[in-house]
Amino acid sequence: MTGNEAIARGAYEGGVTVGTAYPGTPSTEIMETLARYPEVDCNWSTNEKTALETAIGASMAGARVLVAMKHVGVNVAADPLMTLSYTGVGGGLVLVSADDPGMHSSQNEQDNRHYARFAKIPLLEPADSEEARDFVMAGLALSEKYDTPVMLRTTTRISHSRSTLVPGKRQGKEVVGFQKNPAKYVMLPGFARQRHPLVEKRLLDLGTEAEVSPLNRIEEGTKEVGVICSGVAYQYAREALPEASFLKLGFSYPLPEKLVRRFAAQVKEILVIEELDPFIEEQLLAMNLEVPVRGKEIFGLLGELGTEIIREKFLGQKLQLIQGNDKIPGRPPVMCPGCSHRGVFYTLRRLKVNVTGDIGCYTLGALKPLQAIDSCICMGASIGTSLGMVRADPSAAGKTVAVIGDSTFLHSGITALLDAVYNRAPITALILDNGITAMTGHQQHPGTGLNLKGEEAPAVDLEKLCLSLGVRRVTVVDAFDLKRVKAVIKEELAATEPSVIIARRPCIFLLSSFDEPLYVDEELCNGCKACLALGCPALSFKDDKARINPTICTGCGLCEQLCRFDAIKFSAERAGE
Ligand code: SF4
Ligand code: SF4
């Protein structure tokens, strides 16, 4: 199983009956897998905050619950998380934070272990799929024993790697229903003041538990170096330094200080091997151990580690790479052939406007040759950023467009649009509605008409939603109609009030079949390269002529609209020839 599948398996075997999530790489497959178990009621939430709030309610009602999100999603859920630490739980609650060191598919590589310390809750870090399953179950038990949410932190390599495990039986747990307890669940200041000392005591008790937890273990080896590590770093370090002694931390916060001291007394030097921040190392340095502690001075703060990196940086052994003869061409990420976003970004670039962007497939509009996005901060930030630009420089109103996808708009763009209406800011928001959460692998959302299990669900109407927020200028355009897209953007940029353009076309992969590929009439092509400005992977240029790769062209017709020499043709069938 992959780590993500194993996390879902752990939730199933651990008796979880409710699962919630917002999709985000590398966490997405957790809830997709858990939803396949009919005993578990799973849903996609509109964002990570509502996912955690739903999980909190389910826990209050006595259910065991798993809530999953990528690392930056925990920022969105941080508000309920901090107070959840005070209220504690009913049924066991495990929050999975899927971190992305190396930023394979993320806008930052924040180290979410800090959240466990910040919220004063236990942190579990599995190092393979079997541990991922087992740690979810251990987390549920810890959660109920200590009345606390538990964070299980995975990383991309754990989530997406496969290793073996023997599936076990599901444990049952009766859901008793919500029991009123205002002093525990109503965090008015008076009650919260009573809960805070319990949080501090709980942290001490959890530290005592971590000392004896089977999730932490010493593996004896040479006394020269003692490695302390957690998560995937354990796998790399174990392979690079097979002779060393190890303290492997699976229950890594609160730190089992007595266990650390016992380990430190057995070795001449401590080497902390951890990705990103010196989370463990700083705690060790604060303990003033009698042996030297090194870590970040050797391995640095950036990106992922690996066996070779540890060998090279600690042992000075550089891996000899075998050079092949073939030069492999670079394959930068690009929008797919037939992507409904391509023509919109082409138009924005031609209009020379400032574009505040957002998170989704369309962020690729920042890359060559489109280069049409000028900012990208976080989920839902495009509209607020645009609003700020217009507030700071009113002349920006006629030349700034906020671009946001349908799923992202529902996730966290709505409130910023409301801000624009409320503050009478003449911003132009362009919603790229391709009818799916595409970037993470086509997950449903509240606008698609289907839920996580593929059942019919009410679909929010984006036009009506925008109108109901007080936006009076809402226009829907076909994202493939370049003339109309351009005309509407110009018209709305000139408006003196907030406006929304919904550029609609389904993601090409929602279609059951593609249209016939187009072709280039070489007699008519004069090699001007105007069509290449779209950056469609199906288009290339050879011997002074444009070419279309018929095996990947989806027949969207965008390039045909750009060719002023009528050299790009629909196939005979489509042209009715
Ligand atoms: S835009 Fe038309 S003429 Fe220019 S390169 Fe492309 S196919 Fe040829
Ligand atoms: S019609 Fe043109 S733009 Fe569309 S997929 Fe084919 S080559 Fe690409």
XYZ file of C-alpha atoms and ligand atoms in Angstrom:
593
model
C 0.000 0.000 0.000
C 1.018 3.598 -0.401
C 1.394 5.591 2.780
C -1.844 7.410 2.022
C -3.721 4.143 1.493
C -2.233 2.839 4.735
C -3.396 5.930 6.628
C -6.903 5.264 5.338
C -6.526 1.605 6.318
C -5.485 2.648 9.823
C -8.582 4.810 10.094
C -10.739 1.923 8.935
C -9.151 -0.623 11.273
C -9.184 1.924 14.096
C -12.958 2.223 13.974
C -13.211 5.655 12.364
C -16.769 6.334 11.215
C -16.368 9.879 9.853
C -13.677 11.193 7.483
C -13.317 14.725 6.137
C -10.786 16.437 3.894
C -10.089 19.045 1.283
C -7.956 17.620 -1.544
C -4.345 18.726 -1.778
C -1.156 16.988 -2.861
C 0.272 14.901 -1.233
C -2.776 14.102 0.942
C -5.589 13.616 -1.585
C -5.665 9.816 -1.833
C -6.238 9.400 1.907
C -9.897 10.387 1.770
C -10.425 8.870 -1.683
C -9.297 5.530 -0.222
C -11.194 5.858 3.046
C -14.387 6.632 1.105
C -14.228 3.135 -0.395
C -14.975 1.597 3.013
C -18.775 1.630 3.316
C -18.550 1.726 7.131
C -16.982 5.203 7.006
C -18.983 8.327 6.143
C -16.522 10.482 4.180
C -16.883 13.855 2.538
C -14.928 16.488 0.693
C -15.282 19.749 2.546
C -15.264 23.182 0.945
C -11.970 23.956 2.647
C -9.723 22.649 5.405
C -11.329 24.790 8.094
C -14.764 23.340 7.454
C -13.180 19.889 7.210
C -11.712 20.209 10.702
C -14.868 21.789 12.103
C -16.915 18.881 10.748
C -14.419 16.489 12.297
C -14.710 18.313 15.622
C -18.492 17.984 15.576
C -18.269 14.283 14.748
C -15.784 13.787 17.560
C -18.029 15.684 19.988
C -20.791 13.272 19.007
C -18.533 10.410 20.031
C -17.323 9.204 16.630
C -13.731 8.378 15.855
C -12.702 10.673 13.050
C -9.875 11.258 10.591
C -9.364 14.646 8.943
C -6.733 15.022 6.213
C -5.140 17.963 4.451
C -1.890 19.126 2.937
C 0.486 21.181 5.032
C -0.740 24.610 3.904
C -4.290 23.445 4.541
C -3.461 23.318 8.244
C -2.970 27.096 8.058
C -6.600 27.357 6.950
C -7.685 25.012 9.748
C -5.436 26.578 12.392
C -8.192 28.636 13.998
C -10.348 25.685 15.092
C -7.226 23.590 15.752
C -5.885 25.925 18.427
C -9.136 25.893 20.364
C -9.707 22.186 19.764
C -6.557 21.693 21.803
C -8.411 23.317 24.714
C -11.754 21.557 24.323
C -10.247 18.169 23.685
C -12.273 15.488 21.960
C -15.171 13.108 22.353
C -14.279 10.272 19.992
C -10.632 10.003 18.956
C -9.563 12.618 16.402
C -6.482 12.335 14.191
C -5.505 15.268 11.989
C -3.238 14.227 9.111
C -0.876 16.933 7.920
C 0.753 15.901 4.630
C 3.874 18.035 4.281
C 5.723 18.599 1.036
C 9.481 19.081 1.582
C 10.995 19.986 -1.757
C 7.719 21.603 -2.865
C 6.793 19.000 -5.463
C 3.343 20.540 -5.661
C 3.176 23.378 -3.158
C 3.834 27.070 -2.789
C 6.032 26.661 0.295
C 7.672 23.902 2.335
C 6.589 24.923 5.824
C 7.382 22.371 8.510
C 4.095 21.530 10.203
C 5.695 19.802 13.155
C 5.677 23.288 14.644
C 1.881 23.175 14.667
C 1.899 20.271 17.108
C 4.122 22.235 19.458
C 2.124 25.427 18.872
C -1.176 23.681 19.650
C 0.382 21.561 22.440
C -0.827 18.305 20.960
C 0.988 15.013 20.315
C 2.828 14.479 17.037
C 3.269 11.099 15.350
C 5.595 10.612 12.361
C 5.448 7.277 10.515
C 8.426 6.120 8.451
C 6.663 3.621 6.161
C 3.206 2.383 5.229
C 2.916 -0.147 8.038
C 3.727 2.539 10.564
C 1.293 4.890 8.822
C -1.498 2.396 9.458
C -0.353 1.574 12.995
C 0.249 5.197 13.993
C -3.263 6.237 12.968
C -4.612 3.553 15.286
C -2.196 4.558 18.047
C -3.201 8.184 17.486
C -6.882 7.402 17.934
C -6.106 5.622 21.200
C -3.880 8.475 22.424
C -6.548 10.977 21.476
C -9.174 9.287 23.607
C -6.828 8.484 26.502
C -5.530 12.053 26.831
C -8.575 13.971 25.541
C -6.579 15.607 22.773
C -6.481 15.906 19.013
C -3.442 14.111 17.585
C -1.415 15.271 14.593
C -0.058 12.592 12.283
C 2.529 14.156 10.017
C 3.369 12.458 6.775
C 5.513 13.787 3.933
C 5.331 13.303 0.177
C 7.740 10.343 0.156
C 5.841 8.507 2.898
C 2.447 9.303 1.383
C 3.346 8.223 -2.135
C 5.759 5.329 -1.511
C 4.618 1.740 -1.233
C 5.586 -0.821 1.377
C 3.969 -3.947 2.703
C 1.622 -4.444 5.609
C -0.708 -7.181 6.762
C -4.260 -5.835 6.996
C -5.994 -6.338 10.326
C -9.596 -6.431 11.499
C -11.687 -3.359 12.132
C -12.274 -2.360 15.735
C -15.789 -1.310 16.560
C -16.678 1.666 18.715
C -20.168 2.732 19.610
C -21.032 6.338 18.764
C -22.756 7.540 21.926
C -24.004 10.869 20.560
C -23.296 14.362 21.826
C -23.179 14.784 25.603
C -23.680 18.379 26.739
C -20.655 19.715 28.626
C -20.375 23.510 28.334
C -17.281 23.754 30.535
C -15.470 21.514 28.043
C -16.930 22.596 24.717
C -17.994 26.248 25.100
C -14.764 28.214 25.018
C -15.940 31.401 26.654
C -13.016 33.045 28.461
C -14.194 31.740 31.836
C -14.296 28.146 30.630
C -11.163 28.511 28.483
C -9.187 29.679 31.531
C -10.205 26.473 33.277
C -9.163 24.381 30.279
C -5.716 25.899 29.756
C -4.138 24.306 32.876
C -5.509 20.968 31.690
C -3.739 21.479 28.353
C -0.432 22.130 30.135
C -0.848 19.111 32.411
C -1.812 16.977 29.427
C 1.389 17.958 27.674
C 3.439 16.807 30.669
C 1.496 13.542 30.800
C 2.027 13.028 27.075
C 5.757 13.557 27.601
C 5.699 10.756 30.169
C 3.779 8.564 27.729
C 6.323 9.286 24.973
C 9.110 7.988 27.257
C 7.640 4.484 27.226
C 5.810 4.533 23.908
C 6.660 1.633 21.567
C 6.563 4.233 18.790
C 9.984 5.431 20.005
C 12.881 3.007 20.042
C 16.640 2.788 20.425
C 18.486 0.695 17.849
C 21.945 -0.013 19.186
C 24.999 0.243 16.945
C 28.390 1.898 17.088
C 28.986 4.298 19.976
C 30.753 6.834 17.753
C 27.588 8.420 16.405
C 24.025 8.345 17.650
C 21.423 9.404 15.104
C 18.106 10.882 16.223
C 15.501 11.130 13.496
C 11.842 10.711 12.596
C 9.650 10.100 9.555
C 11.208 9.484 6.169
C 14.589 10.789 7.354
C 14.906 7.530 9.317
C 14.846 5.512 6.087
C 17.536 7.644 4.461
C 19.734 7.712 7.566
C 19.413 3.976 8.257
C 20.626 3.211 4.737
C 23.423 5.793 4.736
C 24.733 4.995 8.232
C 24.005 1.297 8.848
C 26.565 1.030 11.672
C 25.299 3.964 13.741
C 23.135 3.826 16.850
C 19.653 5.215 16.325
C 16.928 6.780 18.392
C 13.957 6.557 16.069
C 11.162 8.871 17.121
C 7.690 7.903 15.964
C 6.015 9.833 18.794
C 8.190 12.882 18.278
C 6.375 15.579 20.259
C 6.424 16.062 23.171
C 10.019 14.917 23.103
C 10.813 11.964 25.425
C 13.635 13.786 27.207
C 14.665 10.962 29.545
C 14.906 8.563 26.629
C 17.000 11.123 24.750
C 19.362 11.507 27.730
C 19.681 7.748 28.057
C 20.537 7.491 24.373
C 22.966 10.415 24.537
C 24.815 8.718 27.403
C 25.547 5.759 25.107
C 27.212 7.669 22.245
C 30.006 10.186 21.657
C 28.042 12.517 19.418
C 24.407 13.112 18.467
C 23.556 13.626 14.823
C 20.031 14.921 14.232
C 18.824 14.046 10.753
C 15.555 15.779 9.910
C 14.165 17.528 6.855
C 13.459 21.272 6.889
C 13.566 22.991 10.293
C 15.717 22.004 13.304
C 12.579 20.958 15.170
C 14.192 18.128 17.136
C 17.673 19.642 17.146
C 16.640 22.878 18.846
C 14.895 20.942 21.607
C 18.030 18.842 22.125
C 20.235 21.937 22.259
C 17.915 23.402 24.893
C 18.433 20.234 26.972
C 22.160 20.996 27.296
C 23.262 17.409 26.699
C 26.761 16.318 27.628
C 27.644 15.237 24.099
C 27.856 17.472 21.026
C 24.687 17.801 18.925
C 24.934 18.524 15.210
C 22.394 18.563 12.438
C 21.498 21.601 10.407
C 25.088 22.841 10.204
C 25.696 19.711 8.104
C 22.416 19.101 6.300
C 20.916 22.572 5.901
C 17.342 23.766 6.067
C 16.140 23.343 2.507
C 14.214 20.669 0.660
C 14.296 16.922 0.979
C 17.090 14.756 2.297
C 18.151 11.471 0.724
C 20.600 8.666 1.318
C 23.130 10.202 -1.082
C 22.824 13.620 0.523
C 23.548 12.164 3.963
C 26.499 10.162 2.641
C 27.902 13.169 0.847
C 27.385 15.774 3.553
C 28.278 13.678 6.591
C 30.655 11.044 5.233
C 32.055 13.053 2.323
C 31.217 10.206 -0.078
C 30.074 11.640 -3.368
C 27.959 9.354 -5.501
C 29.528 8.589 -8.882
C 26.773 9.114 -11.422
C 26.895 7.087 -14.615
C 26.482 9.423 -17.555
C 24.223 8.119 -20.296
C 24.761 9.023 -23.936
C 21.245 10.202 -24.609
C 20.380 13.763 -23.830
C 16.969 13.694 -22.204
C 14.890 16.737 -23.109
C 13.556 18.815 -20.230
C 9.843 18.445 -19.577
C 8.620 21.513 -17.740
C 5.026 21.331 -16.466
C 2.526 22.638 -19.008
C -1.220 22.935 -19.328
C -2.685 19.980 -21.190
C -3.576 20.180 -24.891
C -7.140 21.461 -25.032
C -6.958 23.049 -21.559
C -9.740 25.585 -21.144
C -7.427 28.010 -19.315
C -4.928 28.467 -22.143
C -6.869 30.919 -24.288
C -7.814 33.067 -21.291
C -4.169 33.480 -20.270
C -3.170 34.132 -23.871
C -5.740 36.945 -23.917
C -4.639 38.386 -20.568
C -1.047 38.462 -21.775
C -2.048 40.255 -24.968
C -3.993 42.826 -22.957
C -0.857 43.547 -20.877
C -2.833 43.603 -17.621
C -1.622 42.760 -14.127
C -2.908 39.354 -13.090
C -3.187 38.253 -9.482
C -3.259 34.474 -9.616
C -4.280 31.628 -7.377
C -3.653 27.937 -6.679
C -4.608 25.360 -9.296
C -3.653 24.041 -12.735
C -3.969 27.589 -13.979
C -0.955 28.694 -11.928
C 0.963 27.211 -14.875
C -0.165 30.341 -16.735
C 2.823 32.000 -15.037
C 5.257 29.963 -17.143
C 6.525 30.533 -20.675
C 5.226 31.254 -23.200
C 2.038 32.550 -21.542
C 3.718 34.319 -18.596
C 0.406 35.865 -17.668
C 0.357 35.588 -13.858
C 2.046 38.200 -11.697
C 1.337 36.941 -8.173
C 0.389 33.700 -6.447
C 0.229 33.536 -2.654
C -2.190 30.932 -1.371
C -5.629 29.414 -1.907
C -8.135 32.204 -2.505
C -5.644 35.079 -2.368
C -6.095 36.397 -5.916
C -9.195 38.512 -5.295
C -7.960 40.000 -2.016
C -4.580 40.774 -3.580
C -6.283 42.496 -6.487
C -8.427 44.460 -4.057
C -5.314 45.626 -2.212
C -3.643 46.736 -5.440
C -6.677 48.771 -6.406
C -6.900 50.328 -2.936
C -3.242 51.334 -3.034
C -3.331 52.555 -6.624
C -6.806 53.372 -7.975
C -5.439 53.491 -11.521
C -4.774 49.725 -11.201
C -8.523 49.084 -11.442
C -8.502 49.302 -15.223
C -5.538 47.004 -15.653
C -5.759 44.337 -12.928
C -7.548 41.009 -13.138
C -7.873 38.456 -10.321
C -7.872 34.921 -11.738
C -9.226 32.059 -9.638
C -10.508 28.542 -10.315
C -14.001 27.333 -9.457
C -12.907 25.045 -6.621
C -10.529 27.656 -5.221
C -13.214 30.354 -5.395
C -15.521 28.181 -3.314
C -12.638 27.241 -0.981
C -11.728 30.780 0.046
C -12.371 33.337 -2.695
C -15.957 34.190 -1.763
C -15.120 36.297 1.278
C -12.609 38.445 -0.625
C -15.206 39.107 -3.316
C -17.597 40.146 -0.566
C -14.892 42.514 0.699
C -14.673 44.070 -2.758
C -18.439 44.577 -2.903
C -18.591 45.909 0.648
C -15.758 48.346 0.032
C -16.995 49.396 -3.427
C -13.726 48.360 -5.058
C -13.893 48.177 -8.871
C -11.985 44.918 -9.144
C -12.374 42.408 -11.967
C -12.478 38.770 -10.866
C -12.191 36.078 -13.517
C -13.391 32.654 -12.387
C -11.965 29.855 -14.513
C -14.792 27.357 -14.196
C -13.666 23.975 -15.503
C -16.151 22.118 -13.325
C -13.740 20.144 -11.128
C -10.823 20.344 -8.693
C -8.459 19.471 -11.505
C -4.935 19.925 -10.201
C -5.185 17.341 -7.450
C -6.680 14.716 -9.750
C -10.307 15.658 -10.469
C -12.028 15.729 -7.121
C -15.632 16.857 -6.831
C -16.552 20.111 -5.086
C -19.793 21.899 -4.141
C -20.193 23.215 -7.684
C -19.932 19.921 -9.564
C -23.191 18.198 -8.640
C -21.472 15.088 -7.256
C -20.022 14.226 -3.856
C -16.917 12.257 -2.860
C -18.731 8.960 -3.284
C -19.925 9.926 -6.768
C -23.513 10.418 -5.616
C -25.633 13.303 -6.861
C -25.363 16.437 -4.758
C -26.759 19.976 -5.029
C -24.513 22.078 -7.294
C -23.925 25.683 -6.326
C -24.703 28.132 -9.146
C -21.662 30.412 -9.437
C -23.534 33.218 -11.236
C -26.269 33.323 -8.623
C -23.717 33.061 -5.841
C -21.825 36.109 -7.147
C -25.063 38.044 -7.669
C -26.166 37.179 -4.139
C -22.908 38.619 -2.804
C -23.894 41.947 -4.341
C -21.874 41.800 -7.570
C -24.139 43.352 -10.204
C -21.920 42.692 -13.215
C -21.603 38.939 -13.747
C -20.846 37.674 -17.261
C -20.429 34.100 -18.421
C -18.225 33.448 -21.457
C -17.087 30.386 -23.352
C -13.402 30.053 -22.463
C -12.675 28.918 -26.045
C -14.262 31.991 -27.660
C -11.192 34.209 -27.701
C -12.830 37.258 -29.295
C -15.601 37.282 -26.722
C -13.205 36.620 -23.829
C -11.119 39.614 -24.886
C -14.121 41.895 -25.375
C -15.639 41.019 -21.993
C -12.372 41.473 -20.097
C -11.916 44.924 -21.671
C -15.496 45.854 -20.881
C -15.281 44.767 -17.244
C -11.915 46.426 -16.694
C -13.583 49.686 -17.705
C -16.421 49.196 -15.191
C -16.467 51.351 -12.078
C -17.798 48.645 -9.778
C -16.826 45.057 -8.886
C -17.391 42.620 -11.689
C -17.073 38.884 -12.214
C -16.361 37.061 -15.457
C -16.966 33.317 -15.421
C -14.931 31.699 -18.213
C -16.540 28.299 -18.519
C -15.420 25.090 -20.233
C -15.000 21.674 -18.644
C -11.524 20.345 -17.987
C -10.573 18.410 -21.105
C -10.268 15.207 -19.089
C -13.908 15.356 -18.037
C -14.869 14.655 -21.651
C -15.441 11.076 -22.694
C -13.851 11.724 -26.104
C -11.922 14.491 -27.836
C -12.724 16.290 -31.060
C -10.817 15.453 -34.220
C -7.306 16.890 -34.279
C -6.641 19.957 -36.410
C -3.916 20.089 -39.030
C -1.636 22.703 -40.592
C -1.895 23.354 -44.312
C 1.780 23.728 -45.141
C 1.017 25.652 -48.303
C -0.657 28.372 -46.293
C 1.572 28.421 -43.193
C 4.117 31.213 -43.505
C 5.933 30.362 -40.290
C 4.884 33.463 -38.341
C 4.697 31.385 -35.112
C 1.671 33.295 -33.824
C -0.032 30.029 -32.895
C 2.962 28.926 -30.806
C 2.255 31.745 -28.351
C -0.472 29.506 -26.912
C 2.116 27.077 -25.585
C 0.008 24.075 -26.550
C 2.132 20.897 -26.307
C 0.484 19.619 -29.494
C 2.005 22.494 -31.477
C 5.598 22.468 -32.655
C 7.687 24.148 -35.310
C 9.890 22.423 -37.846
C 11.301 23.387 -41.247
C 9.764 26.865 -40.956
C 6.267 25.485 -40.541
C 3.963 24.944 -37.586
C 3.023 21.324 -36.896
C 0.212 19.741 -34.928
C 0.748 16.411 -33.232
C -2.495 14.585 -34.058
C -1.969 12.059 -31.268
C -2.388 14.678 -28.534
C -4.367 17.482 -30.225
C -7.865 17.521 -28.734
C -9.343 19.717 -31.447
C -10.085 22.659 -29.160
C -9.664 25.112 -32.036
C -7.795 27.826 -30.136
C -4.840 27.827 -32.509
C -7.177 28.067 -35.488
C -8.490 31.343 -34.064
C -4.986 32.806 -33.959
C -3.819 31.978 -37.460
C -4.329 35.003 -39.673
C -3.373 32.998 -42.768
C -6.071 30.379 -42.426
C -3.384 27.705 -42.320
C -4.832 25.743 -39.412
C -7.766 23.617 -40.447
C -10.361 21.530 -38.762
C -10.456 17.981 -40.054
C -12.606 17.352 -43.098
C -15.417 15.840 -41.025
C -15.695 18.807 -38.684
C -15.421 21.399 -41.458
C -18.164 19.589 -43.333
C -16.002 19.223 -46.418
S -0.136 31.059 -36.954
Fe -0.631 30.057 -38.882
S 0.857 30.844 -40.302
Fe 1.630 31.323 -38.277
S 2.945 29.572 -37.789
Fe 0.955 29.093 -36.953
S -0.043 27.920 -38.569
Fe 1.692 28.950 -39.504
S -6.563 22.601 -31.600
Fe -4.600 23.664 -31.489
S -4.535 24.546 -29.421
Fe -6.158 22.984 -29.421
S -5.165 21.095 -28.734
Fe -5.036 21.095 -30.973
S -3.074 22.043 -31.434
Fe -3.550 22.545 -29.315
